[in-house]
N, CA, C and O atoms as a Tinker XYZ file with bonds, in Angstrom:
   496  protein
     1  N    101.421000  -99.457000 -132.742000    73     2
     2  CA   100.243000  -99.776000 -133.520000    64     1     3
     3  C     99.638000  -98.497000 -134.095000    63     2     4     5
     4  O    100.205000  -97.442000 -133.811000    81     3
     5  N     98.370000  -98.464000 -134.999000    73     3     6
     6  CA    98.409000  -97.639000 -135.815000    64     5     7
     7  C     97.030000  -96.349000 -134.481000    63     6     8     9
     8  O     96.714000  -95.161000 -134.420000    81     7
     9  N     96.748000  -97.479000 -133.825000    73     7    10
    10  CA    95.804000  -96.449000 -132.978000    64     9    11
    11  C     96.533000  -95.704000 -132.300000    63    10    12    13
    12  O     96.354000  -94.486000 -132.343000    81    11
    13  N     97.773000  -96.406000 -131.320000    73    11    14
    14  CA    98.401000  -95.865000 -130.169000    64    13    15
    15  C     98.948000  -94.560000 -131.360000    63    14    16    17
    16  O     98.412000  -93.515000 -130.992000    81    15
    17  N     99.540000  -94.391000 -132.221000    73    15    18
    18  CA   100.135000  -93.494000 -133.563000    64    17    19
    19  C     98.991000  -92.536000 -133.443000    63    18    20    21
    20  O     99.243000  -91.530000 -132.779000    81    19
    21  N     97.829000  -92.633000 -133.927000    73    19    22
    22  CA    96.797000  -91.800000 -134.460000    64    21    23
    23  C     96.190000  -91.630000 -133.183000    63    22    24    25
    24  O     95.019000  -91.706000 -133.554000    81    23
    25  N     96.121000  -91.452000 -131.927000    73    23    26
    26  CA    95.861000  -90.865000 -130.893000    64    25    27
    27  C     97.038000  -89.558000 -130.159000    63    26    28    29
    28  O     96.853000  -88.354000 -129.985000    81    27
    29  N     97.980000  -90.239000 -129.927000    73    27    30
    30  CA    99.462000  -89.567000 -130.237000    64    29    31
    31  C     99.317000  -88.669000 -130.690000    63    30    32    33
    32  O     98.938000  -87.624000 -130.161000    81    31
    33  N     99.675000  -88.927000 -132.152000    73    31    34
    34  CA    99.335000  -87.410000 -133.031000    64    33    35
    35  C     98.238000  -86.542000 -133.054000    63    34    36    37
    36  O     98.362000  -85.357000 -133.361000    81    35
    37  N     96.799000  -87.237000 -132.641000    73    35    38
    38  CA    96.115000  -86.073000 -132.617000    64    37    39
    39  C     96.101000  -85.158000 -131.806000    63    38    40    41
    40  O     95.421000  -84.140000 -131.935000    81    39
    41  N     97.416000  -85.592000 -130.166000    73    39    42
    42  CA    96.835000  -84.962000 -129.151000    64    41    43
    43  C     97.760000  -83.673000 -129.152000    63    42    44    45
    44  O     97.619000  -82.537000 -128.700000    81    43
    45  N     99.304000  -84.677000 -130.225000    73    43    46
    46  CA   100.429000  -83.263000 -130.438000    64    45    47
    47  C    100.104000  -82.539000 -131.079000    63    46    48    49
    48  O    100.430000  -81.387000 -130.792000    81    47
    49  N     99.111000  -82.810000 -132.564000    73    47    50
    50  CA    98.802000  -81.664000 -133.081000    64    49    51
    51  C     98.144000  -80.762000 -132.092000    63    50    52    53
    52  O     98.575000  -79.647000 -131.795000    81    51
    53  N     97.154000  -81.275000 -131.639000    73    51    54
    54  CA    96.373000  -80.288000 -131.292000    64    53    55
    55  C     97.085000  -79.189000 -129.759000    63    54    56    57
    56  O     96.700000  -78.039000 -129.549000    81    55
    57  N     98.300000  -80.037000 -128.764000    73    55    58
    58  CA    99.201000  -79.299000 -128.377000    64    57    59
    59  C    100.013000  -77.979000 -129.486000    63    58    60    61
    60  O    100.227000  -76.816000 -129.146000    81    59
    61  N    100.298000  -78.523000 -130.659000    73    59    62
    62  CA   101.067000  -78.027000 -130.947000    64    61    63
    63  C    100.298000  -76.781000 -131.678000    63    62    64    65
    64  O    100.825000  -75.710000 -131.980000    81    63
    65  N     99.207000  -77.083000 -131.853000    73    63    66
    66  CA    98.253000  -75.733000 -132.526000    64    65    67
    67  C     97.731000  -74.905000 -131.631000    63    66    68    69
    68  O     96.926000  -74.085000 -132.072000    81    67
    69  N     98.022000  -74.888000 -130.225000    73    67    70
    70  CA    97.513000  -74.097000 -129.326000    64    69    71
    71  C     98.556000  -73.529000 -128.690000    63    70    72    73
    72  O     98.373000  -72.587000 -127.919000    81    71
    73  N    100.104000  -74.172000 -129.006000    73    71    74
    74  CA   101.122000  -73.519000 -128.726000    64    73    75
    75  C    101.349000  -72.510000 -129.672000    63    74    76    77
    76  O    102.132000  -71.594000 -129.420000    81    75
    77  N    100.669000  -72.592000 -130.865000    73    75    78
    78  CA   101.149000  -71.398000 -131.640000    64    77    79
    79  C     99.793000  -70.253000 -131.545000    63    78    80    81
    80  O     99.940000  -69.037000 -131.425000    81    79
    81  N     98.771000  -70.809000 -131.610000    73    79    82
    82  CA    97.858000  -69.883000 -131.010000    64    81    83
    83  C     98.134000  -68.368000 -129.865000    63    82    84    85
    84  O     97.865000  -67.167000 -129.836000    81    83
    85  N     98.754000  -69.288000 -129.144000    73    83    86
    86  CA    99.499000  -68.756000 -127.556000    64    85    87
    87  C     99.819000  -67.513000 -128.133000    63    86    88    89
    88  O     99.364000  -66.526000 -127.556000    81    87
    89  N    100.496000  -67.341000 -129.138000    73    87    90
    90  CA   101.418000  -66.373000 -129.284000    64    89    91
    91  C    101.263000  -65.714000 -130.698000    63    90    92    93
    92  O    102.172000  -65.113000 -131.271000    81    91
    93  N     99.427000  -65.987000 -131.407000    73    91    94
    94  CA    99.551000  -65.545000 -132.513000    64    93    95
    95  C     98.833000  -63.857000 -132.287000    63    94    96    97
    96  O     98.656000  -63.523000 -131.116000    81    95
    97  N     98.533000  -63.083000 -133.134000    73    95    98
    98  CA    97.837000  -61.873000 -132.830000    64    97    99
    99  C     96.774000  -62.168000 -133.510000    63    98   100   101
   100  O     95.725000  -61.987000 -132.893000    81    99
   101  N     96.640000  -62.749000 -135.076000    73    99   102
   102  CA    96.060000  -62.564000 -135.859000    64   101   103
   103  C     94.391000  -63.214000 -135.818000    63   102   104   105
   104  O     94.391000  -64.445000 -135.815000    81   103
   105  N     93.318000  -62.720000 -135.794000    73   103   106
   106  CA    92.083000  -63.462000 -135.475000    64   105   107
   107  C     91.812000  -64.527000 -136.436000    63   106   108   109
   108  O     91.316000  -65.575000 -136.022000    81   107
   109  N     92.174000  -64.322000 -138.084000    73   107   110
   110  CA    91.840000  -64.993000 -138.766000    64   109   111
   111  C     93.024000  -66.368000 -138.607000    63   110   112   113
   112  O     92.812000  -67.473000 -139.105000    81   111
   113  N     94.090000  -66.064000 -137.928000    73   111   114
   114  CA    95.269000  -66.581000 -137.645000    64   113   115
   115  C     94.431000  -68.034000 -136.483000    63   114   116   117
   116  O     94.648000  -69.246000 -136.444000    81   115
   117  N     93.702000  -67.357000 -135.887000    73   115   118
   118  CA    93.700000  -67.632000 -134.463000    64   117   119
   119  C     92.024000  -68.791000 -134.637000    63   118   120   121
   120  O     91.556000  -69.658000 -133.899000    81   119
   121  N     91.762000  -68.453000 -135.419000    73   119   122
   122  CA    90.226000  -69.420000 -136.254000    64   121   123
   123  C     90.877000  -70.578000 -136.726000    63   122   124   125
   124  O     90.481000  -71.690000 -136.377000    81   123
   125  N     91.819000  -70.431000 -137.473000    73   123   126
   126  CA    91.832000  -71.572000 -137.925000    64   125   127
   127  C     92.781000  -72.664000 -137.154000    63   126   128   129
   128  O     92.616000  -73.884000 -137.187000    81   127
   129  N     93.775000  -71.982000 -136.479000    73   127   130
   130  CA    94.589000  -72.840000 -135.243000    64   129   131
   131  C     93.282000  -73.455000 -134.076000    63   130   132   133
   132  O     93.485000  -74.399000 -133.312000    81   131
   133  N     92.359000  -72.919000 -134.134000    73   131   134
   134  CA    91.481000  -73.219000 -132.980000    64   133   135
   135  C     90.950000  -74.657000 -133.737000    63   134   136   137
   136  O     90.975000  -75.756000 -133.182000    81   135
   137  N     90.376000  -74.357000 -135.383000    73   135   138
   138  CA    89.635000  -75.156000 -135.796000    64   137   139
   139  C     90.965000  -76.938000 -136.003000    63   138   140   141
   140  O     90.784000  -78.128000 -135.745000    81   139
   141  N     92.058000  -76.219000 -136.523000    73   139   142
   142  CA    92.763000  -77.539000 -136.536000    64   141   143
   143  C     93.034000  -78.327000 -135.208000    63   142   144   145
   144  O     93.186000  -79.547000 -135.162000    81   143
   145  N     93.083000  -77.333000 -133.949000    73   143   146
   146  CA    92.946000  -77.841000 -132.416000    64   145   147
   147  C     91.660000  -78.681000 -132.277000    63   146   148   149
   148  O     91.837000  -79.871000 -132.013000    81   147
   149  N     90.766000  -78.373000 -132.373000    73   147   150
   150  CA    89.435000  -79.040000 -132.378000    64   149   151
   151  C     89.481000  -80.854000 -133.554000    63   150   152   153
   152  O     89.184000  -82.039000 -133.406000    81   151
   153  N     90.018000  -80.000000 -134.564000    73   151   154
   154  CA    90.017000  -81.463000 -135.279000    64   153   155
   155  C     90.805000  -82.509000 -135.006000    63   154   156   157
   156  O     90.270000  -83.610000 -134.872000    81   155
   157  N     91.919000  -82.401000 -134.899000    73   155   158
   158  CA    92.795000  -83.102000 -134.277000    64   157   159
   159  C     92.239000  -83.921000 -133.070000    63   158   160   161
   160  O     92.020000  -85.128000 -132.960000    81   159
   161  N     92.095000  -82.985000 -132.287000    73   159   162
   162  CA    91.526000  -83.515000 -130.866000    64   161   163
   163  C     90.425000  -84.590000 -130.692000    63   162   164   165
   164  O     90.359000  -85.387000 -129.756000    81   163
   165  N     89.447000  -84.477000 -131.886000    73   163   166
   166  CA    89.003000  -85.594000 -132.228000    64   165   167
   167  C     88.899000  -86.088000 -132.771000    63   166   168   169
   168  O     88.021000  -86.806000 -132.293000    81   167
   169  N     89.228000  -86.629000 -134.143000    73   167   170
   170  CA    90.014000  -87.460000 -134.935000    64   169   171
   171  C     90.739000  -88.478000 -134.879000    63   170   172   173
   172  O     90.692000  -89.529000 -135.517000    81   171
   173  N     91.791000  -87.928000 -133.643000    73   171   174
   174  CA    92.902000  -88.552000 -133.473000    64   173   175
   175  C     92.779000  -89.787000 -132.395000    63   174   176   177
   176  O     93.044000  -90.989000 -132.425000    81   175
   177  N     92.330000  -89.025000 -131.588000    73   175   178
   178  CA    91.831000  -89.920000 -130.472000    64   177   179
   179  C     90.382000  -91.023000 -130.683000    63   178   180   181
   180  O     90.127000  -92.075000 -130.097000    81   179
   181  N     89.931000  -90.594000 -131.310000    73   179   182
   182  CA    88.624000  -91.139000 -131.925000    64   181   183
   183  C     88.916000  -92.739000 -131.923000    63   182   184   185
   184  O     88.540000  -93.681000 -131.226000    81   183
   185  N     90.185000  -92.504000 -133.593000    73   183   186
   186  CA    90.400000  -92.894000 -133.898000    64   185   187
   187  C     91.008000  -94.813000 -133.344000    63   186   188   189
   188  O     90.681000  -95.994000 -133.467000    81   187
   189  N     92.166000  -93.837000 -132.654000    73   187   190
   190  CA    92.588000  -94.460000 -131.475000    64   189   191
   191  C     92.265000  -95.342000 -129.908000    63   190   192   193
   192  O     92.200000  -96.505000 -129.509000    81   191
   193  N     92.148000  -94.204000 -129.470000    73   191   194
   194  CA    91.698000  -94.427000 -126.967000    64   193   195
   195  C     90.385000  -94.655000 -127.588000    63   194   196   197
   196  O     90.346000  -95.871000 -127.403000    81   195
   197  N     89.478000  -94.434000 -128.082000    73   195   198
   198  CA    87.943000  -94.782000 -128.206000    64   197   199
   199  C     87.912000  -96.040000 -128.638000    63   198   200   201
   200  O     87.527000  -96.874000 -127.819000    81   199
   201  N     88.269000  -96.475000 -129.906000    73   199   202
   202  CA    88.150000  -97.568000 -130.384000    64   201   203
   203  C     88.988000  -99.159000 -129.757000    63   202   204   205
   204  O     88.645000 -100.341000 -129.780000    81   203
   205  N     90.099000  -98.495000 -129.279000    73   203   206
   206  CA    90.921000  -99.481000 -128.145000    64   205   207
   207  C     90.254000 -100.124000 -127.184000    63   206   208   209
   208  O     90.111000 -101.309000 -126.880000    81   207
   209  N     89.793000  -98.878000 -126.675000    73   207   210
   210  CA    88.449000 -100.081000 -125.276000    64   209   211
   211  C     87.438000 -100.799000 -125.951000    63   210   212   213
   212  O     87.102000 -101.754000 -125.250000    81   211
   213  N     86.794000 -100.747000 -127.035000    73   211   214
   214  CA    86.523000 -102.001000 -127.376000    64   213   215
   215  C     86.845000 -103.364000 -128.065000    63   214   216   217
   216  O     86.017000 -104.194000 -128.441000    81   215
   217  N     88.571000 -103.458000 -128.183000    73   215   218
   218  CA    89.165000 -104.782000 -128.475000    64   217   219
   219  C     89.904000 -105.083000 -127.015000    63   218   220   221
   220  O     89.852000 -106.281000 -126.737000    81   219
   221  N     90.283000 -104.623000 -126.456000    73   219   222
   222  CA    91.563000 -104.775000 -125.503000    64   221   223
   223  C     90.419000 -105.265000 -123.827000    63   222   224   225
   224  O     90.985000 -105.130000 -122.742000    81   223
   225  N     89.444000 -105.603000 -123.832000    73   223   226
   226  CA    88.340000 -106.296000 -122.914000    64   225   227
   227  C     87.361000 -107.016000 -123.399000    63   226   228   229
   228  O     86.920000 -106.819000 -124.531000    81   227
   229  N     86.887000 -107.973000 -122.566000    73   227   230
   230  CA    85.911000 -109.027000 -122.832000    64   229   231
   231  C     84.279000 -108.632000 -123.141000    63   230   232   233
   232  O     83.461000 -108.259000 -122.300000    81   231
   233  N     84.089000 -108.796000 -124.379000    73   231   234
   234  CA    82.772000 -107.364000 -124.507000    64   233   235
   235  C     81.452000 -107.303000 -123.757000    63   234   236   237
   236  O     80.466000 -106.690000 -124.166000    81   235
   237  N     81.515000 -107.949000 -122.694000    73   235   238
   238  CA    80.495000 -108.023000 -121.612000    64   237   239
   239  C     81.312000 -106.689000 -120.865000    63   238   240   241
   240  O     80.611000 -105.895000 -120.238000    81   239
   241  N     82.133000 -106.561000 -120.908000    73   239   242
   242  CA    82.709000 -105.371000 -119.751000    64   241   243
   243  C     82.950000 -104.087000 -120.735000    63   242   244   245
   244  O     83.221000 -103.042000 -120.144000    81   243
   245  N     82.900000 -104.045000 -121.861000    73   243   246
   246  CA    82.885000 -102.572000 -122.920000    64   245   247
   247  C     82.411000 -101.339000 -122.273000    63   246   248   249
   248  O     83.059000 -100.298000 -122.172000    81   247
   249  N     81.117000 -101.576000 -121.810000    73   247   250
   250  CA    80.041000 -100.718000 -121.092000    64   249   251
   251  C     80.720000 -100.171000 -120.404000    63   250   252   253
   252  O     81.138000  -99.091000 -120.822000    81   251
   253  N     81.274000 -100.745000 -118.687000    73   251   254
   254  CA    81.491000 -100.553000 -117.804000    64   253   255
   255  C     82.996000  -99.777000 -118.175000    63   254   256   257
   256  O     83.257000  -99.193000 -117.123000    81   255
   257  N     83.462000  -99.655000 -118.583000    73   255   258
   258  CA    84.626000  -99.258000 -119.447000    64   257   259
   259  C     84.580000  -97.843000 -119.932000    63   258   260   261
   260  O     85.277000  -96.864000 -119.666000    81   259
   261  N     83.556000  -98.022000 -120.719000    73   259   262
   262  CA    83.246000  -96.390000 -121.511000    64   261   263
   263  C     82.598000  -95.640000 -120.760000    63   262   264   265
   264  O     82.354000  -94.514000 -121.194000    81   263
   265  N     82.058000  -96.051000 -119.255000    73   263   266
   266  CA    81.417000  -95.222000 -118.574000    64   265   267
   267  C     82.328000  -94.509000 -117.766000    63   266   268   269
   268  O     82.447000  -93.293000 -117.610000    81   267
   269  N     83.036000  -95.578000 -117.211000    73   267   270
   270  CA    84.377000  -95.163000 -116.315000    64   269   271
   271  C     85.050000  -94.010000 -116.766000    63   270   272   273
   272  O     85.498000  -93.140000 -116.019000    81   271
   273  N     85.107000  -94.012000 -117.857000    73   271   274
   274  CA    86.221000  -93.180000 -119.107000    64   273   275
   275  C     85.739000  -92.263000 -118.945000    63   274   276   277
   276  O     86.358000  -91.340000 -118.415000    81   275
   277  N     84.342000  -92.119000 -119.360000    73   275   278
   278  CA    83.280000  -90.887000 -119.521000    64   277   279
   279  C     83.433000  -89.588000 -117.731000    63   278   280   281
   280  O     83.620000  -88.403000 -117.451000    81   279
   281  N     83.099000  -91.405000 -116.816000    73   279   282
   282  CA    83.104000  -90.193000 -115.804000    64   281   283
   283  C     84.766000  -89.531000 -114.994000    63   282   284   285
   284  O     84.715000  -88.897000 -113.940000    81   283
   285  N     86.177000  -89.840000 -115.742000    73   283   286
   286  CA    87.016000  -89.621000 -115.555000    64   285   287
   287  C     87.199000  -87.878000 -116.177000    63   286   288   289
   288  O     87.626000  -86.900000 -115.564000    81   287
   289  N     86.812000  -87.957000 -117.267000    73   287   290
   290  CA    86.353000  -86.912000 -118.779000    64   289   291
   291  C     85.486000  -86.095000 -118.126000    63   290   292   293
   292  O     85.781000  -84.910000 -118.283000    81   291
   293  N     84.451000  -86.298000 -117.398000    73   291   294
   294  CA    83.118000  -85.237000 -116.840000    64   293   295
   295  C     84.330000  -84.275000 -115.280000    63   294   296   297
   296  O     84.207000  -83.093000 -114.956000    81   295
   297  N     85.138000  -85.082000 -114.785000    73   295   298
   298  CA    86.054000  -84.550000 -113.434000    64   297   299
   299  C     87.128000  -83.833000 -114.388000    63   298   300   301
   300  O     87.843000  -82.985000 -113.854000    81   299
   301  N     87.307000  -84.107000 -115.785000    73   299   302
   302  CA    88.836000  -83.356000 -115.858000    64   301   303
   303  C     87.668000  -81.858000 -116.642000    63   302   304   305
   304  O     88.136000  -80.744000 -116.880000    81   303
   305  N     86.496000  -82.158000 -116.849000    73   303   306
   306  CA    85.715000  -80.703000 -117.271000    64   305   307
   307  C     85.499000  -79.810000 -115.854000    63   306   308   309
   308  O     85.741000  -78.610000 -115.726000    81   307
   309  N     84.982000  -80.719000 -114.837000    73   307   310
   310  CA    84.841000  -80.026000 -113.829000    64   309   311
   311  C     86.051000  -79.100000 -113.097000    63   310   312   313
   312  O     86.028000  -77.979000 -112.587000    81   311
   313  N     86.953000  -79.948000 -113.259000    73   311   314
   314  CA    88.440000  -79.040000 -112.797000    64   313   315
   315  C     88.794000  -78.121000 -113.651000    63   314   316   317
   316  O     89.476000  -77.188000 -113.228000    81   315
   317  N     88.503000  -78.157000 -114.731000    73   315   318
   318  CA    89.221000  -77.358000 -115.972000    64   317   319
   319  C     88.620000  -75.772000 -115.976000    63   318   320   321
   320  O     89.237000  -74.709000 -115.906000    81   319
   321  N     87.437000  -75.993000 -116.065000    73   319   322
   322  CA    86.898000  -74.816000 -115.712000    64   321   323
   323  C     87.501000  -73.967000 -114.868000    63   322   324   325
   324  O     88.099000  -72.964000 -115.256000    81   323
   325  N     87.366000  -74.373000 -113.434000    73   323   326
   326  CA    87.918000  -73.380000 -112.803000    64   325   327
   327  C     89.395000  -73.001000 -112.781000    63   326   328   329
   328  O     89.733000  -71.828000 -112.627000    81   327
   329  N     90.291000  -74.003000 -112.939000    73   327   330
   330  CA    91.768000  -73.577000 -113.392000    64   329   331
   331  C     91.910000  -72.683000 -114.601000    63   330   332   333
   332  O     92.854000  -71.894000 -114.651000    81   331
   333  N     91.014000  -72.763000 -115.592000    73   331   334
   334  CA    91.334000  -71.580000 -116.981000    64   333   335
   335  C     90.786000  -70.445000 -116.264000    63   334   336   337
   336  O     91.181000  -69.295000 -116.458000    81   335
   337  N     90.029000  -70.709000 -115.572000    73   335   338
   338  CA    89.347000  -69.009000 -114.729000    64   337   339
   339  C     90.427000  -68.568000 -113.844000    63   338   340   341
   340  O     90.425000  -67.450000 -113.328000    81   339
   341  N     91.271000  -69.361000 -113.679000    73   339   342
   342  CA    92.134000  -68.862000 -112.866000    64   341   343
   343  C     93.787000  -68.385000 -113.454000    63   342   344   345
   344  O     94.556000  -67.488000 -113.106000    81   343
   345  N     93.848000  -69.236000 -114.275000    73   343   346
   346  CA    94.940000  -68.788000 -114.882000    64   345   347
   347  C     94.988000  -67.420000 -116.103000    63   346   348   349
   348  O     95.906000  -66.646000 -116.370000    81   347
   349  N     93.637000  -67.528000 -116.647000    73   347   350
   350  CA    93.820000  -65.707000 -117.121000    64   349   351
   351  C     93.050000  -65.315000 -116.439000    63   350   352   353
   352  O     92.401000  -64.401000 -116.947000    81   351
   353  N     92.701000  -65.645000 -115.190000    73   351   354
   354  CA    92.746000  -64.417000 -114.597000    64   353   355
   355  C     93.561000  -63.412000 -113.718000    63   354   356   357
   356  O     93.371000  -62.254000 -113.349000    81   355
   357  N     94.820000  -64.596000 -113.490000    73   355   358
   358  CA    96.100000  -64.240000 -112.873000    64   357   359
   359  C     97.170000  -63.542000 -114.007000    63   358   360   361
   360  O     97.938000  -62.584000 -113.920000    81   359
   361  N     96.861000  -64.447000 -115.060000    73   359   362
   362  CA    97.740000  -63.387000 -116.199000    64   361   363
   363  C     97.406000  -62.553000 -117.059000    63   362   364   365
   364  O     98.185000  -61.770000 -117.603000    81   363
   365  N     95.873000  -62.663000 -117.326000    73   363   366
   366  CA    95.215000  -61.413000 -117.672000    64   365   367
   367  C     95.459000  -61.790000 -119.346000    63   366   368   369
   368  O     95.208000  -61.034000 -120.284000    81   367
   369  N     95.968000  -63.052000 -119.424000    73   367   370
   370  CA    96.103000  -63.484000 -121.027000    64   369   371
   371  C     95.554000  -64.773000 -121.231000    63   370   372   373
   372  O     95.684000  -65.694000 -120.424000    81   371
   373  N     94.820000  -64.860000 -122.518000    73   371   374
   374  CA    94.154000  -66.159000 -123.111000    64   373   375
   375  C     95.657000  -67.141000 -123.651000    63   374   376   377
   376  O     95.779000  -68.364000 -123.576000    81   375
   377  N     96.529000  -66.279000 -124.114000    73   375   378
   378  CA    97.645000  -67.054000 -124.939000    64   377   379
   379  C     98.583000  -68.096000 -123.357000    63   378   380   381
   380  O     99.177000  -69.139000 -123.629000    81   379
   381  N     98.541000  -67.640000 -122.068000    73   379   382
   382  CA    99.143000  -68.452000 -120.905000    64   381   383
   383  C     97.998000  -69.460000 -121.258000    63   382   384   385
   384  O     98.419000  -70.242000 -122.111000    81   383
   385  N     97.219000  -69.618000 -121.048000    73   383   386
   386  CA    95.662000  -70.650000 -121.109000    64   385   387
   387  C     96.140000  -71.371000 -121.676000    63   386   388   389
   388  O     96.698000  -72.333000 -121.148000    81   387
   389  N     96.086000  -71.099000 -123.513000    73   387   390
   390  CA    96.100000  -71.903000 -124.462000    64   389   391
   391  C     97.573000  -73.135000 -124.185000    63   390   392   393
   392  O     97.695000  -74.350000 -124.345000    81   391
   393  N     98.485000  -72.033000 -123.705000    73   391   394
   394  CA    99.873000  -72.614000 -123.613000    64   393   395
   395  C     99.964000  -74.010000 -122.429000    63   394   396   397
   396  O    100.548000  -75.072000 -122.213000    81   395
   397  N     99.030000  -73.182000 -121.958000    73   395   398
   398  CA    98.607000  -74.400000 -120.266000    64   397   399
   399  C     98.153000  -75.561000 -120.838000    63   398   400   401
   400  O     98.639000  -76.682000 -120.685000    81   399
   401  N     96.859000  -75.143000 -121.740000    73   399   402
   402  CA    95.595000  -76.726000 -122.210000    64   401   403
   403  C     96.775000  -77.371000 -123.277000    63   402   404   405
   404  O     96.595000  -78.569000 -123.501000    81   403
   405  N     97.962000  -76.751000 -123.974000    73   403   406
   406  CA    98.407000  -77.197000 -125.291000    64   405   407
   407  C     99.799000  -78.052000 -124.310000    63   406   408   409
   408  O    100.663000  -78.642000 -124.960000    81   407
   409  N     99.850000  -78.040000 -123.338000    73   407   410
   410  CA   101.244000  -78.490000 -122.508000    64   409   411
   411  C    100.342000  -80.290000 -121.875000    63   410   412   413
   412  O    100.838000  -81.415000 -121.944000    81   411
   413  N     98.852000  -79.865000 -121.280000    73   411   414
   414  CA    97.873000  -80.800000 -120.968000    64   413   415
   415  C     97.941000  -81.654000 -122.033000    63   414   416   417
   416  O     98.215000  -82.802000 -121.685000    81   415
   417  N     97.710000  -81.422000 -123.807000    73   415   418
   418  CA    97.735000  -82.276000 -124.844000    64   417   419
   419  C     99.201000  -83.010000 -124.816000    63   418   420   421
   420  O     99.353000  -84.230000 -124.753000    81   419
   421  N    100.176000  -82.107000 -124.871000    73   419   422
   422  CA   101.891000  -82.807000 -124.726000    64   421   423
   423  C    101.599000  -84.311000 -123.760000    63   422   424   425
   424  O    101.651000  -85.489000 -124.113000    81   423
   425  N    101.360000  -83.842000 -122.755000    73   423   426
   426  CA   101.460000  -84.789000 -121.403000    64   425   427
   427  C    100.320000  -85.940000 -121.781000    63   426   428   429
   428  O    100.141000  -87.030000 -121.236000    81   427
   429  N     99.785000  -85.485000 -122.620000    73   427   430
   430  CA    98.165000  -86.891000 -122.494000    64   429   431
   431  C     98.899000  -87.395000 -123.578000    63   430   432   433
   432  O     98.903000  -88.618000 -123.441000    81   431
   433  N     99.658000  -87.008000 -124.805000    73   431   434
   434  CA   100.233000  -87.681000 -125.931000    64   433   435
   435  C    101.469000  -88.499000 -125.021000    63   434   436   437
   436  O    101.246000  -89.669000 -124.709000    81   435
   437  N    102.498000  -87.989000 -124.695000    73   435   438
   438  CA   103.284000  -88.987000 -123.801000    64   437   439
   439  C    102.618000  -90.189000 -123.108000    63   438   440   441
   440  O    102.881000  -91.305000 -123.557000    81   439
   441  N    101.662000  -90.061000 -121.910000    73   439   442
   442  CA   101.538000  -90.607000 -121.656000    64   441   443
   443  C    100.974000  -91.998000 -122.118000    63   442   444   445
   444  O    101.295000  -93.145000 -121.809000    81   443
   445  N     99.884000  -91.419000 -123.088000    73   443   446
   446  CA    98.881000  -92.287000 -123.547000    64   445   447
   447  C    100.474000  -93.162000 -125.012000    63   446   448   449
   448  O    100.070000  -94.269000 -125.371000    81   447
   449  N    101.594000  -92.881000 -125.549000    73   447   450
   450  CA   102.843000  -93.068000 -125.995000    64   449   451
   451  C    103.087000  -93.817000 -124.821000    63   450   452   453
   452  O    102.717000  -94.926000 -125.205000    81   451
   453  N    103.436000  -93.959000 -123.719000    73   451   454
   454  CA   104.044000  -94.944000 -123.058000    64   453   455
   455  C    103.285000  -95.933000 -122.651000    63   454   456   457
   456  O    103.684000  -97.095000 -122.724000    81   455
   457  N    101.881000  -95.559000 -122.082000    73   455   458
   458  CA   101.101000  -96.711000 -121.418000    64   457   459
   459  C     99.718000  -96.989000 -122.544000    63   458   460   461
   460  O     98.528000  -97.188000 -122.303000    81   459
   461  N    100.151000  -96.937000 -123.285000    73   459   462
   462  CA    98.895000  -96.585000 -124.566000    64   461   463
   463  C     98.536000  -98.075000 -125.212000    63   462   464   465
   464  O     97.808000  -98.046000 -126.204000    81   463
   465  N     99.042000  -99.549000 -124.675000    73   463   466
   466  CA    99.056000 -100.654000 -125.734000    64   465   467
   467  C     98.796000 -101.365000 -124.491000    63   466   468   469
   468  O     98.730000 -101.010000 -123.314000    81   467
   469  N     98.622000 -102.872000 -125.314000    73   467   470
   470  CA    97.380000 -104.216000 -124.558000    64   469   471
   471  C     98.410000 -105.536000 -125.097000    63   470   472   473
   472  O     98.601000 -105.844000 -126.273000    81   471
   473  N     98.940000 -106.135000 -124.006000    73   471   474
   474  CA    99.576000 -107.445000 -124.587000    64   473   475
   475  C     98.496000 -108.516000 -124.607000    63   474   476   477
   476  O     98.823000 -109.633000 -125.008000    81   475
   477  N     97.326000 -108.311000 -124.243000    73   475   478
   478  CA    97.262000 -109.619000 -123.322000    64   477   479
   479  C     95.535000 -109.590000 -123.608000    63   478   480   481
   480  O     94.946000 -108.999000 -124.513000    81   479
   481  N     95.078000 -110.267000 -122.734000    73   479   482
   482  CA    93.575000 -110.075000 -123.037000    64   481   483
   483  C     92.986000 -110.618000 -121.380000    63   482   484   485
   484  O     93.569000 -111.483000 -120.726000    81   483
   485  N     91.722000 -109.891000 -120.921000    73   483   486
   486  CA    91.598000 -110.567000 -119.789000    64   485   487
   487  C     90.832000 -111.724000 -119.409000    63   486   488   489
   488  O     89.785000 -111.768000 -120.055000    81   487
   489  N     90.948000 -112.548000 -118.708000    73   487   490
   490  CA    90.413000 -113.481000 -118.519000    64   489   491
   491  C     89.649000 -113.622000 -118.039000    63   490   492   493
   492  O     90.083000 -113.737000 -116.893000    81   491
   493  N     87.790000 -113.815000 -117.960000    73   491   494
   494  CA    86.947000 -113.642000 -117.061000    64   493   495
   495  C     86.391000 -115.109000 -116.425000    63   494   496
   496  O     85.552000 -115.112000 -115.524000    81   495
């Protein structure tokens, strides 16, 4: 479908713009890979995982849904933090980081690619 597509892609672009980041020198290089990382990232998904939870449930339960989501999203900030503090600080490089969060986008595009669609509808 065109969401499961346009979530997908926003999450590879934005993997794939932080994989080149990883390894660029250039600052003006490195602005605008950040800015297409950023857009992508929400755009794509926007587009997509946001708008999905509200067809794919009975809209008395939407709420309870987007909160869940939200507080899944508030634990992967809380962890994140300290793993990027840790990983340049073990390699002493921003480009391992980027390569780390841009491998995180790979894996959320797969996944959300395999388990990303709704046959059915639930029954309350």
């Amino acid at each position: 479908t065109i969401r499961r597509f346009s979530t997908c892609f926003g999450f590879t672009f934005a993997g794939v713009s932080l994989w080149i980041l990883s390894i660029t020198s250039s600052p003006s290089m490195a602005v605008v890979l950040l800015c297409l990382a950023l857009a992508s990232n929400g755009a794509g998904p926007a587009a997509g995982y946001e708008a999905a939870k509200l067809d794919v449930i009975h809209p008395s339960q939407t709420g309870k849904v987007h909160s869940l989501s939200n507080t899944f999203a508030t634990l992967a900030g809380l962890i994140g933090i300290p793993m990027v503090a840790y990983v340049n600080e073990a390699t002493k490089s921003w480009g391992a980081t980027f390569a780390l969060v841009g491998l995180f986008f790979f894996s959320a595009a797969a996944g959300f690619h395999k388990y990303g669609y709704w046959n059915g509808q639930i029954k309350l």
